[in-house]
Amino acid sequence: MYGVTSVVGIEGGYKGFYSRNTVPLTPKLVNDIHKRGGTILGTSRGGHDTSKIVDSIKDRGINQVYIIGGDGTQKGASVIYEEVRKRGLKCSVVGVPKTIDNDIAVIDKSFGFDTAVEEAQRAIDAAHVEAESAENGIGLVKLMGRNSGFIAMYATLASRDVDCCLIPESPFYLEGKGGLLEFIEKRLKDNGHMVIVVAEGAGQDLIAKSMSFVDTLDASGNKLLLDVGLWLSQKIKDHFKKKRNFPITLKYIDPTYMIRAVRSNASDNVYCTLLAHSALHGAMAGYTGFTVAPVNGRHAYIPFYRITEKQNKVVITDRMWARVLCSTNQPCFLSHEDVENMKHDDDEHHLHNTQLLGCDSSPVKGSSKCNGSREAV
């Protein structure tokens, strides 16, 4: 509709910019991609040489760049935008939030989250069937959630079969009075079976202590996580081996990449279309340096620096986590001191949001540095 004749896709994530791997994105080529999972362009970790990327943008004569991805990707987009601005290039840089973890700050939710929760629920259903079918059956499901437990939390609420949900934001302990192992034993005595959902980033401090593990990083600078599912499975088995006349049957389900690789559901398909339209119209109107997403139900252009300030995390003193505790009837595994600290963090979180929403959110016409592009504020 805007009369654009040339659209290219960059293959292999940020590295593709300077390795010159491009795919012409014609209407015929992209016709059915919404019916597939994954990405036709591929992805990668690390390899973010900002100077080379902007050199490539300049050499190719690209005047709009749409960068799709999660928290780390948006940070990369922000750095690219700053370099484009510094050089005075006539190029809009636009971010589109896509991550199943839902850990991008400010926005209501990211693309892919609804689909991930729906698929996670299938794994929980399977774990419940397995647990019910055995004497003292335990179904343990590990879900994605490096630093944010949104998938685990919402899948738990959607399922209603979960007895315990463990997320990175809520510390827990195993041994002793009020610990997780005591709770598991009590629930098995009461119900004869139970289902546990654990996010991949939960309990990492406990695992590291028990294994004397030294932190290592991946290509993107993220801390490599230890497998909390296998570790927790073994701890539960070891605990009940000491209990005479208390046999258990534990089934561990890890649907991690099955959840991420499926095609998007109807809700996410609609959301993706709206994100695409909003991003495109914003760039065509001359805006730059923004991520597009709904905030309090209305689609907005949000400057990169707001998106990248912090990660979106479950606030465990908030109502949604309280609803999870009510649904599962699990203890919070927190001391009074932990709760007070969380309340203090929550107060600061609400103050930050109040200041953000109270500011003048109207985009302003651009500076000479951006050659007439408008910058989101």
Coordinates of C-alpha atoms in Angstrom, one line a residue:
M1 CA 0.0 0.0 0.0
Y2 CA 2.9 2.3 0.6
G3 CA 4.5 1.5 -2.7
V4 CA 7.6 -0.3 -1.3
T5 CA 9.2 -2.5 -4.0
S6 CA 12.1 -4.1 -2.2
V7 CA 12.0 -5.9 1.2
V8 CA 14.8 -8.1 2.3
G9 CA 15.2 -10.4 5.3
I10 CA 18.5 -10.7 7.1
E11 CA 19.4 -14.4 7.8
G12 CA 21.0 -15.6 11.0
G13 CA 20.2 -12.8 13.4
Y14 CA 22.5 -9.8 13.9
K15 CA 25.5 -11.7 12.3
G16 CA 23.6 -11.8 9.0
F17 CA 23.9 -8.0 8.6
Y18 CA 27.7 -8.2 8.0
S19 CA 27.9 -11.7 6.5
R20 CA 25.6 -10.4 3.8
N21 CA 23.1 -13.2 4.0
T22 CA 19.8 -11.8 2.7
V23 CA 16.5 -13.2 1.4
P24 CA 14.2 -11.2 -0.9
L25 CA 10.9 -11.2 1.0
T26 CA 8.3 -11.3 -1.8
P27 CA 4.5 -11.7 -1.1
K28 CA 4.7 -15.2 -2.6
L29 CA 7.6 -16.3 -0.3
V30 CA 6.0 -15.1 2.9
N31 CA 2.4 -16.1 2.0
D32 CA 2.2 -19.1 4.5
I33 CA 4.9 -18.3 7.1
H34 CA 2.2 -17.5 9.7
K35 CA 1.2 -21.2 9.6
R36 CA 4.7 -22.3 10.6
G37 CA 6.6 -22.3 13.9
G38 CA 10.1 -20.9 14.2
T39 CA 11.6 -18.4 11.8
I40 CA 12.4 -18.7 8.0
L41 CA 15.3 -16.3 8.5
G42 CA 17.0 -18.2 11.3
T43 CA 18.5 -16.8 14.5
S44 CA 21.8 -16.7 16.4
R45 CA 23.3 -15.7 19.7
G46 CA 26.0 -13.1 20.1
G47 CA 27.9 -11.7 17.2
H48 CA 26.7 -8.1 17.7
D49 CA 29.2 -5.8 16.0
T50 CA 27.3 -2.5 15.9
S51 CA 29.6 -0.7 13.7
K52 CA 29.7 -3.4 11.0
I53 CA 25.8 -3.7 11.2
V54 CA 25.3 0.0 10.6
D55 CA 28.0 -0.1 7.8
S56 CA 25.9 -2.8 6.2
I57 CA 22.7 -0.8 6.5
K58 CA 24.4 2.2 4.9
D59 CA 26.0 0.2 2.1
R60 CA 22.8 -1.5 1.2
G61 CA 20.8 1.7 1.2
I62 CA 18.3 0.4 3.7
N63 CA 16.0 3.1 5.1
Q64 CA 13.9 1.1 7.5
V65 CA 15.0 -1.7 9.8
Y66 CA 12.5 -3.9 11.7
I67 CA 14.2 -6.0 14.5
I68 CA 12.1 -8.8 15.9
G69 CA 12.9 -10.4 19.2
G70 CA 13.1 -10.5 23.0
D71 CA 14.8 -8.5 25.7
G72 CA 18.4 -9.0 24.4
T73 CA 17.3 -8.3 20.8
Q74 CA 15.6 -5.1 21.8
K75 CA 18.8 -4.0 23.6
G76 CA 20.7 -4.7 20.4
A77 CA 18.2 -2.7 18.4
S78 CA 18.6 0.2 20.8
V79 CA 22.4 0.2 20.3
I80 CA 22.0 0.1 16.5
Y81 CA 19.5 3.0 16.6
E82 CA 22.0 5.1 18.6
E83 CA 24.7 4.4 16.1
V84 CA 22.4 5.2 13.1
R85 CA 21.4 8.5 14.9
K86 CA 25.1 9.3 15.6
R87 CA 26.0 8.9 12.0
G88 CA 22.9 11.0 10.8
L89 CA 21.6 8.2 8.5
K90 CA 18.1 8.5 7.1
C91 CA 17.0 5.2 8.5
S92 CA 14.2 4.2 10.9
V93 CA 15.0 1.5 13.5
V94 CA 11.9 -0.2 14.8
G95 CA 11.6 -3.0 17.4
V96 CA 8.9 -5.7 17.5
P97 CA 8.7 -7.6 20.8
K98 CA 8.7 -11.4 20.3
T99 CA 9.6 -13.7 23.2
I100 CA 7.6 -16.5 24.9
D101 CA 9.1 -15.5 28.3
N102 CA 7.1 -12.2 28.4
D103 CA 10.0 -10.5 30.1
I104 CA 10.0 -7.2 28.1
A105 CA 9.3 -4.3 30.4
V106 CA 6.5 -1.7 30.1
I107 CA 4.4 -3.6 27.5
D108 CA 1.3 -5.7 28.3
K109 CA 2.7 -8.9 26.8
S110 CA 5.0 -10.1 24.1
F111 CA 4.1 -12.0 20.9
G112 CA 4.4 -15.8 21.5
F113 CA 3.4 -15.8 25.1
D114 CA -0.2 -16.9 24.7
T115 CA 0.9 -19.8 22.4
A116 CA 3.5 -20.9 24.9
V117 CA 1.1 -21.0 27.8
E118 CA -1.4 -23.0 25.7
E119 CA 1.2 -25.5 24.7
A120 CA 2.6 -25.7 28.2
Q121 CA -0.9 -26.7 29.5
R122 CA -0.8 -29.8 27.3
A123 CA 2.4 -30.9 29.1
I124 CA 0.8 -30.3 32.5
D125 CA -2.2 -32.3 31.4
A126 CA 0.1 -35.2 30.5
A127 CA 1.9 -34.9 33.8
H128 CA -1.4 -35.0 35.7
V129 CA -2.6 -38.1 33.9
E130 CA 0.7 -39.9 34.7
A131 CA 0.7 -38.8 38.3
E132 CA -2.9 -39.9 38.9
S133 CA -2.2 -43.3 37.3
A134 CA 0.5 -44.3 39.8
E135 CA 0.7 -44.9 43.5
N136 CA 2.1 -41.6 45.1
G137 CA 2.6 -40.4 41.6
I138 CA 4.5 -37.1 41.0
G139 CA 4.4 -35.3 37.6
L140 CA 7.2 -32.8 37.3
V141 CA 7.1 -30.3 34.4
K142 CA 9.9 -27.9 33.5
L143 CA 8.9 -24.8 31.5
M144 CA 10.9 -22.0 30.0
G145 CA 11.5 -18.9 32.1
R146 CA 15.1 -17.9 32.5
N147 CA 14.5 -14.9 34.8
S148 CA 10.7 -14.5 34.6
G149 CA 8.2 -17.1 35.6
F150 CA 5.2 -15.9 33.6
I151 CA 4.8 -19.1 31.5
A152 CA 4.8 -21.3 34.6
M153 CA 2.5 -18.9 36.5
Y154 CA -0.2 -18.6 33.7
A155 CA 0.0 -22.3 32.7
T156 CA -0.6 -23.2 36.4
L157 CA -3.6 -20.9 36.5
A158 CA -4.9 -22.2 33.2
S159 CA -4.5 -25.9 34.2
R160 CA -5.9 -26.0 37.8
D161 CA -4.2 -29.4 38.2
V162 CA -0.9 -28.0 39.5
D163 CA -0.1 -28.5 43.2
C164 CA 3.1 -26.5 43.3
C165 CA 4.5 -23.8 41.0
L166 CA 8.2 -22.7 41.4
I167 CA 9.5 -19.6 39.6
P168 CA 12.8 -17.6 39.6
E169 CA 11.2 -14.7 41.4
S170 CA 10.1 -16.7 44.4
P171 CA 12.8 -18.4 46.5
F172 CA 12.2 -21.8 47.9
Y173 CA 14.1 -24.3 50.0
L174 CA 14.0 -28.1 50.2
E175 CA 14.9 -29.4 53.6
G176 CA 13.3 -28.8 57.0
K177 CA 10.0 -27.5 58.4
G178 CA 8.0 -25.7 55.7
G179 CA 10.3 -26.8 52.9
L180 CA 9.3 -28.2 49.5
L181 CA 10.0 -31.8 50.4
E182 CA 7.8 -31.7 53.5
F183 CA 5.0 -30.1 51.4
I184 CA 5.4 -32.8 48.7
E185 CA 5.1 -35.5 51.4
K186 CA 2.0 -34.0 52.9
R187 CA 0.3 -33.5 49.5
L188 CA 1.0 -37.1 48.5
K189 CA -0.5 -38.3 51.9
D190 CA -3.6 -36.2 51.4
N191 CA -4.2 -36.7 47.6
G192 CA -2.1 -39.7 46.5
H193 CA -0.6 -37.8 43.7
M194 CA 0.7 -34.3 42.7
V195 CA 1.9 -32.1 39.8
I196 CA 4.8 -29.7 40.2
V197 CA 5.6 -27.0 37.6
V198 CA 9.1 -25.4 37.7
A199 CA 10.5 -22.6 35.5
E200 CA 14.0 -23.2 34.2
G201 CA 15.5 -20.3 36.2
A202 CA 14.0 -21.4 39.5
G203 CA 16.3 -22.6 42.3
Q204 CA 19.5 -21.9 40.5
D205 CA 21.2 -20.7 43.7
L206 CA 20.3 -24.0 45.4
I207 CA 21.7 -26.1 42.5
A208 CA 24.9 -24.0 42.3
K209 CA 25.5 -24.5 46.1
S210 CA 24.9 -28.2 46.0
M211 CA 27.2 -28.7 42.9
S212 CA 29.9 -26.0 43.7
F213 CA 29.2 -24.6 40.2
V214 CA 31.0 -21.6 38.8
D215 CA 28.9 -19.2 36.7
T216 CA 29.6 -19.4 32.9
L217 CA 28.1 -17.3 30.1
D218 CA 26.7 -18.0 26.7
A219 CA 27.5 -16.1 23.5
S220 CA 25.0 -13.4 24.4
G221 CA 26.4 -12.9 27.9
N222 CA 23.5 -14.7 29.6
K223 CA 24.3 -16.9 32.6
L224 CA 24.1 -20.6 31.6
L225 CA 21.4 -22.3 33.6
L226 CA 21.7 -25.7 35.3
D227 CA 18.9 -28.2 34.7
V228 CA 16.6 -27.6 37.6
G229 CA 14.2 -30.3 36.5
L230 CA 16.7 -33.1 36.6
W231 CA 18.2 -31.8 39.8
L232 CA 14.8 -31.5 41.6
S233 CA 13.8 -34.9 40.3
Q234 CA 16.9 -36.5 41.9
K235 CA 16.4 -34.6 45.2
I236 CA 12.8 -35.8 45.5
K237 CA 13.8 -39.4 44.7
D238 CA 16.7 -39.3 47.2
H239 CA 14.4 -37.9 49.9
F240 CA 11.7 -40.7 49.5
K241 CA 14.3 -43.5 49.3
K242 CA 14.9 -42.8 53.0
K243 CA 11.1 -43.1 53.7
R244 CA 10.3 -46.8 54.4
N245 CA 6.9 -47.9 53.1
F246 CA 6.5 -44.7 51.0
P247 CA 7.2 -45.6 47.4
I248 CA 6.8 -42.9 44.8
T249 CA 6.6 -42.8 41.0
L250 CA 8.1 -39.7 39.5
K251 CA 7.6 -38.7 35.8
Y252 CA 9.7 -35.8 34.6
I253 CA 8.5 -34.0 31.5
D254 CA 10.6 -31.4 29.7
P255 CA 8.6 -29.8 26.8
T256 CA 10.9 -26.8 26.5
Y257 CA 11.6 -26.6 22.8
M258 CA 8.3 -28.2 21.8
I259 CA 6.6 -25.2 23.4
R260 CA 8.8 -22.7 21.6
A261 CA 8.7 -24.3 18.2
V262 CA 4.9 -24.7 17.6
R263 CA 2.9 -22.5 15.3
S264 CA 1.2 -19.5 16.9
N265 CA -2.4 -19.8 18.0
A266 CA -5.3 -17.6 16.9
S267 CA -4.8 -15.0 19.7
D268 CA -1.1 -14.6 18.8
N269 CA -1.8 -14.5 15.1
V270 CA -4.1 -11.5 15.6
Y271 CA -1.7 -9.9 17.9
C272 CA 1.2 -10.4 15.5
T273 CA -0.8 -8.7 12.7
L274 CA -1.5 -5.7 14.9
L275 CA 2.1 -5.4 15.9
A276 CA 3.2 -5.5 12.2
H277 CA 0.7 -2.9 11.2
S278 CA 1.6 -0.5 14.0
A279 CA 5.4 -0.9 13.4
L280 CA 5.0 -0.3 9.7
H281 CA 2.8 2.8 10.0
G282 CA 5.1 4.2 12.6
A283 CA 8.2 3.9 10.4
M284 CA 6.3 5.2 7.4
A285 CA 5.3 8.3 9.5
G286 CA 8.9 9.0 10.1
Y287 CA 9.3 7.7 13.7
T288 CA 12.4 5.9 14.8
G289 CA 14.0 4.4 17.9
F290 CA 10.9 2.7 19.3
T291 CA 9.3 -0.6 20.1
V292 CA 5.6 -1.0 19.3
A293 CA 3.3 -2.9 21.7
P294 CA 0.1 -2.4 23.7
V295 CA 0.4 -0.6 27.0
N296 CA -2.7 -0.8 29.2
G297 CA -4.6 -2.1 26.2
R298 CA -3.6 0.6 23.7
H299 CA -0.9 0.2 21.0
A300 CA 1.9 2.6 21.7
Y301 CA 5.3 3.6 20.4
I302 CA 7.7 3.1 23.3
P303 CA 11.3 4.4 23.1
F304 CA 14.0 1.8 23.3
Y305 CA 15.5 3.2 26.5
R306 CA 12.3 2.6 28.4
I307 CA 12.1 -1.0 27.1
T308 CA 15.7 -1.9 28.0
E309 CA 15.9 -0.3 31.5
K310 CA 14.8 -3.4 33.3
Q311 CA 13.2 -6.9 32.7
N312 CA 9.6 -7.6 33.3
K313 CA 9.3 -10.1 36.2
V314 CA 6.5 -11.6 38.3
V315 CA 5.9 -9.5 41.3
I316 CA 5.2 -12.1 44.0
T317 CA 3.5 -9.6 46.4
D318 CA 1.0 -8.8 43.6
R319 CA -2.4 -10.3 43.1
M320 CA -1.7 -12.6 40.3
W321 CA 0.9 -14.6 42.3
A322 CA -1.5 -14.6 45.2
R323 CA -4.1 -16.2 42.9
V324 CA -1.5 -18.9 42.0
L325 CA -1.0 -19.7 45.7
C326 CA -4.8 -19.9 46.2
S327 CA -5.1 -22.2 43.1
T328 CA -2.4 -24.6 44.1
N329 CA -2.8 -24.2 47.9
Q330 CA 1.0 -24.3 48.2
P331 CA 3.0 -22.4 50.9
C332 CA 4.9 -19.3 49.7
F333 CA 8.2 -20.8 51.1
L334 CA 9.2 -17.2 52.2
S335 CA 10.2 -15.8 55.5
H336 CA 8.6 -12.6 56.8
E337 CA 11.8 -10.7 56.0
D338 CA 11.6 -11.9 52.4
V339 CA 8.0 -10.7 52.0
E340 CA 8.9 -7.3 53.4
N341 CA 11.8 -7.0 51.0
M342 CA 9.5 -7.9 48.1
K343 CA 7.0 -5.3 49.2
H344 CA 9.7 -2.6 49.2
D345 CA 10.7 -3.6 45.6
D346 CA 7.0 -3.6 44.5
D347 CA 6.6 0.0 45.9
E348 CA 9.5 1.1 43.8
H349 CA 8.1 -0.7 40.7
H350 CA 4.7 1.1 41.0
L351 CA 6.4 4.5 41.6
H352 CA 8.5 3.9 38.4
N353 CA 5.3 3.1 36.4
T354 CA 3.5 6.1 37.8
Q355 CA 6.3 8.4 36.7
L356 CA 6.4 6.8 33.2
L357 CA 2.6 7.1 32.6
G358 CA 2.6 10.6 34.0
C359 CA 5.1 12.0 31.5
D360 CA 4.3 13.6 28.2
S361 CA 4.1 10.6 25.9
S362 CA 3.5 12.6 22.7
P363 CA 6.2 11.9 20.0
V364 CA 8.1 15.1 19.0
K365 CA 9.3 16.0 15.6
G366 CA 12.9 15.1 15.2
S367 CA 16.2 16.8 15.5
S368 CA 18.7 17.6 12.8
K369 CA 20.7 14.6 14.0
C370 CA 18.0 12.2 12.6
N371 CA 17.5 14.1 9.4
G372 CA 13.9 14.8 10.0
S373 CA 13.0 11.5 11.6
R374 CA 10.7 11.8 14.6
E375 CA 11.9 10.3 17.9
A376 CA 9.6 8.6 20.3
V377 CA 9.8 10.0 23.8

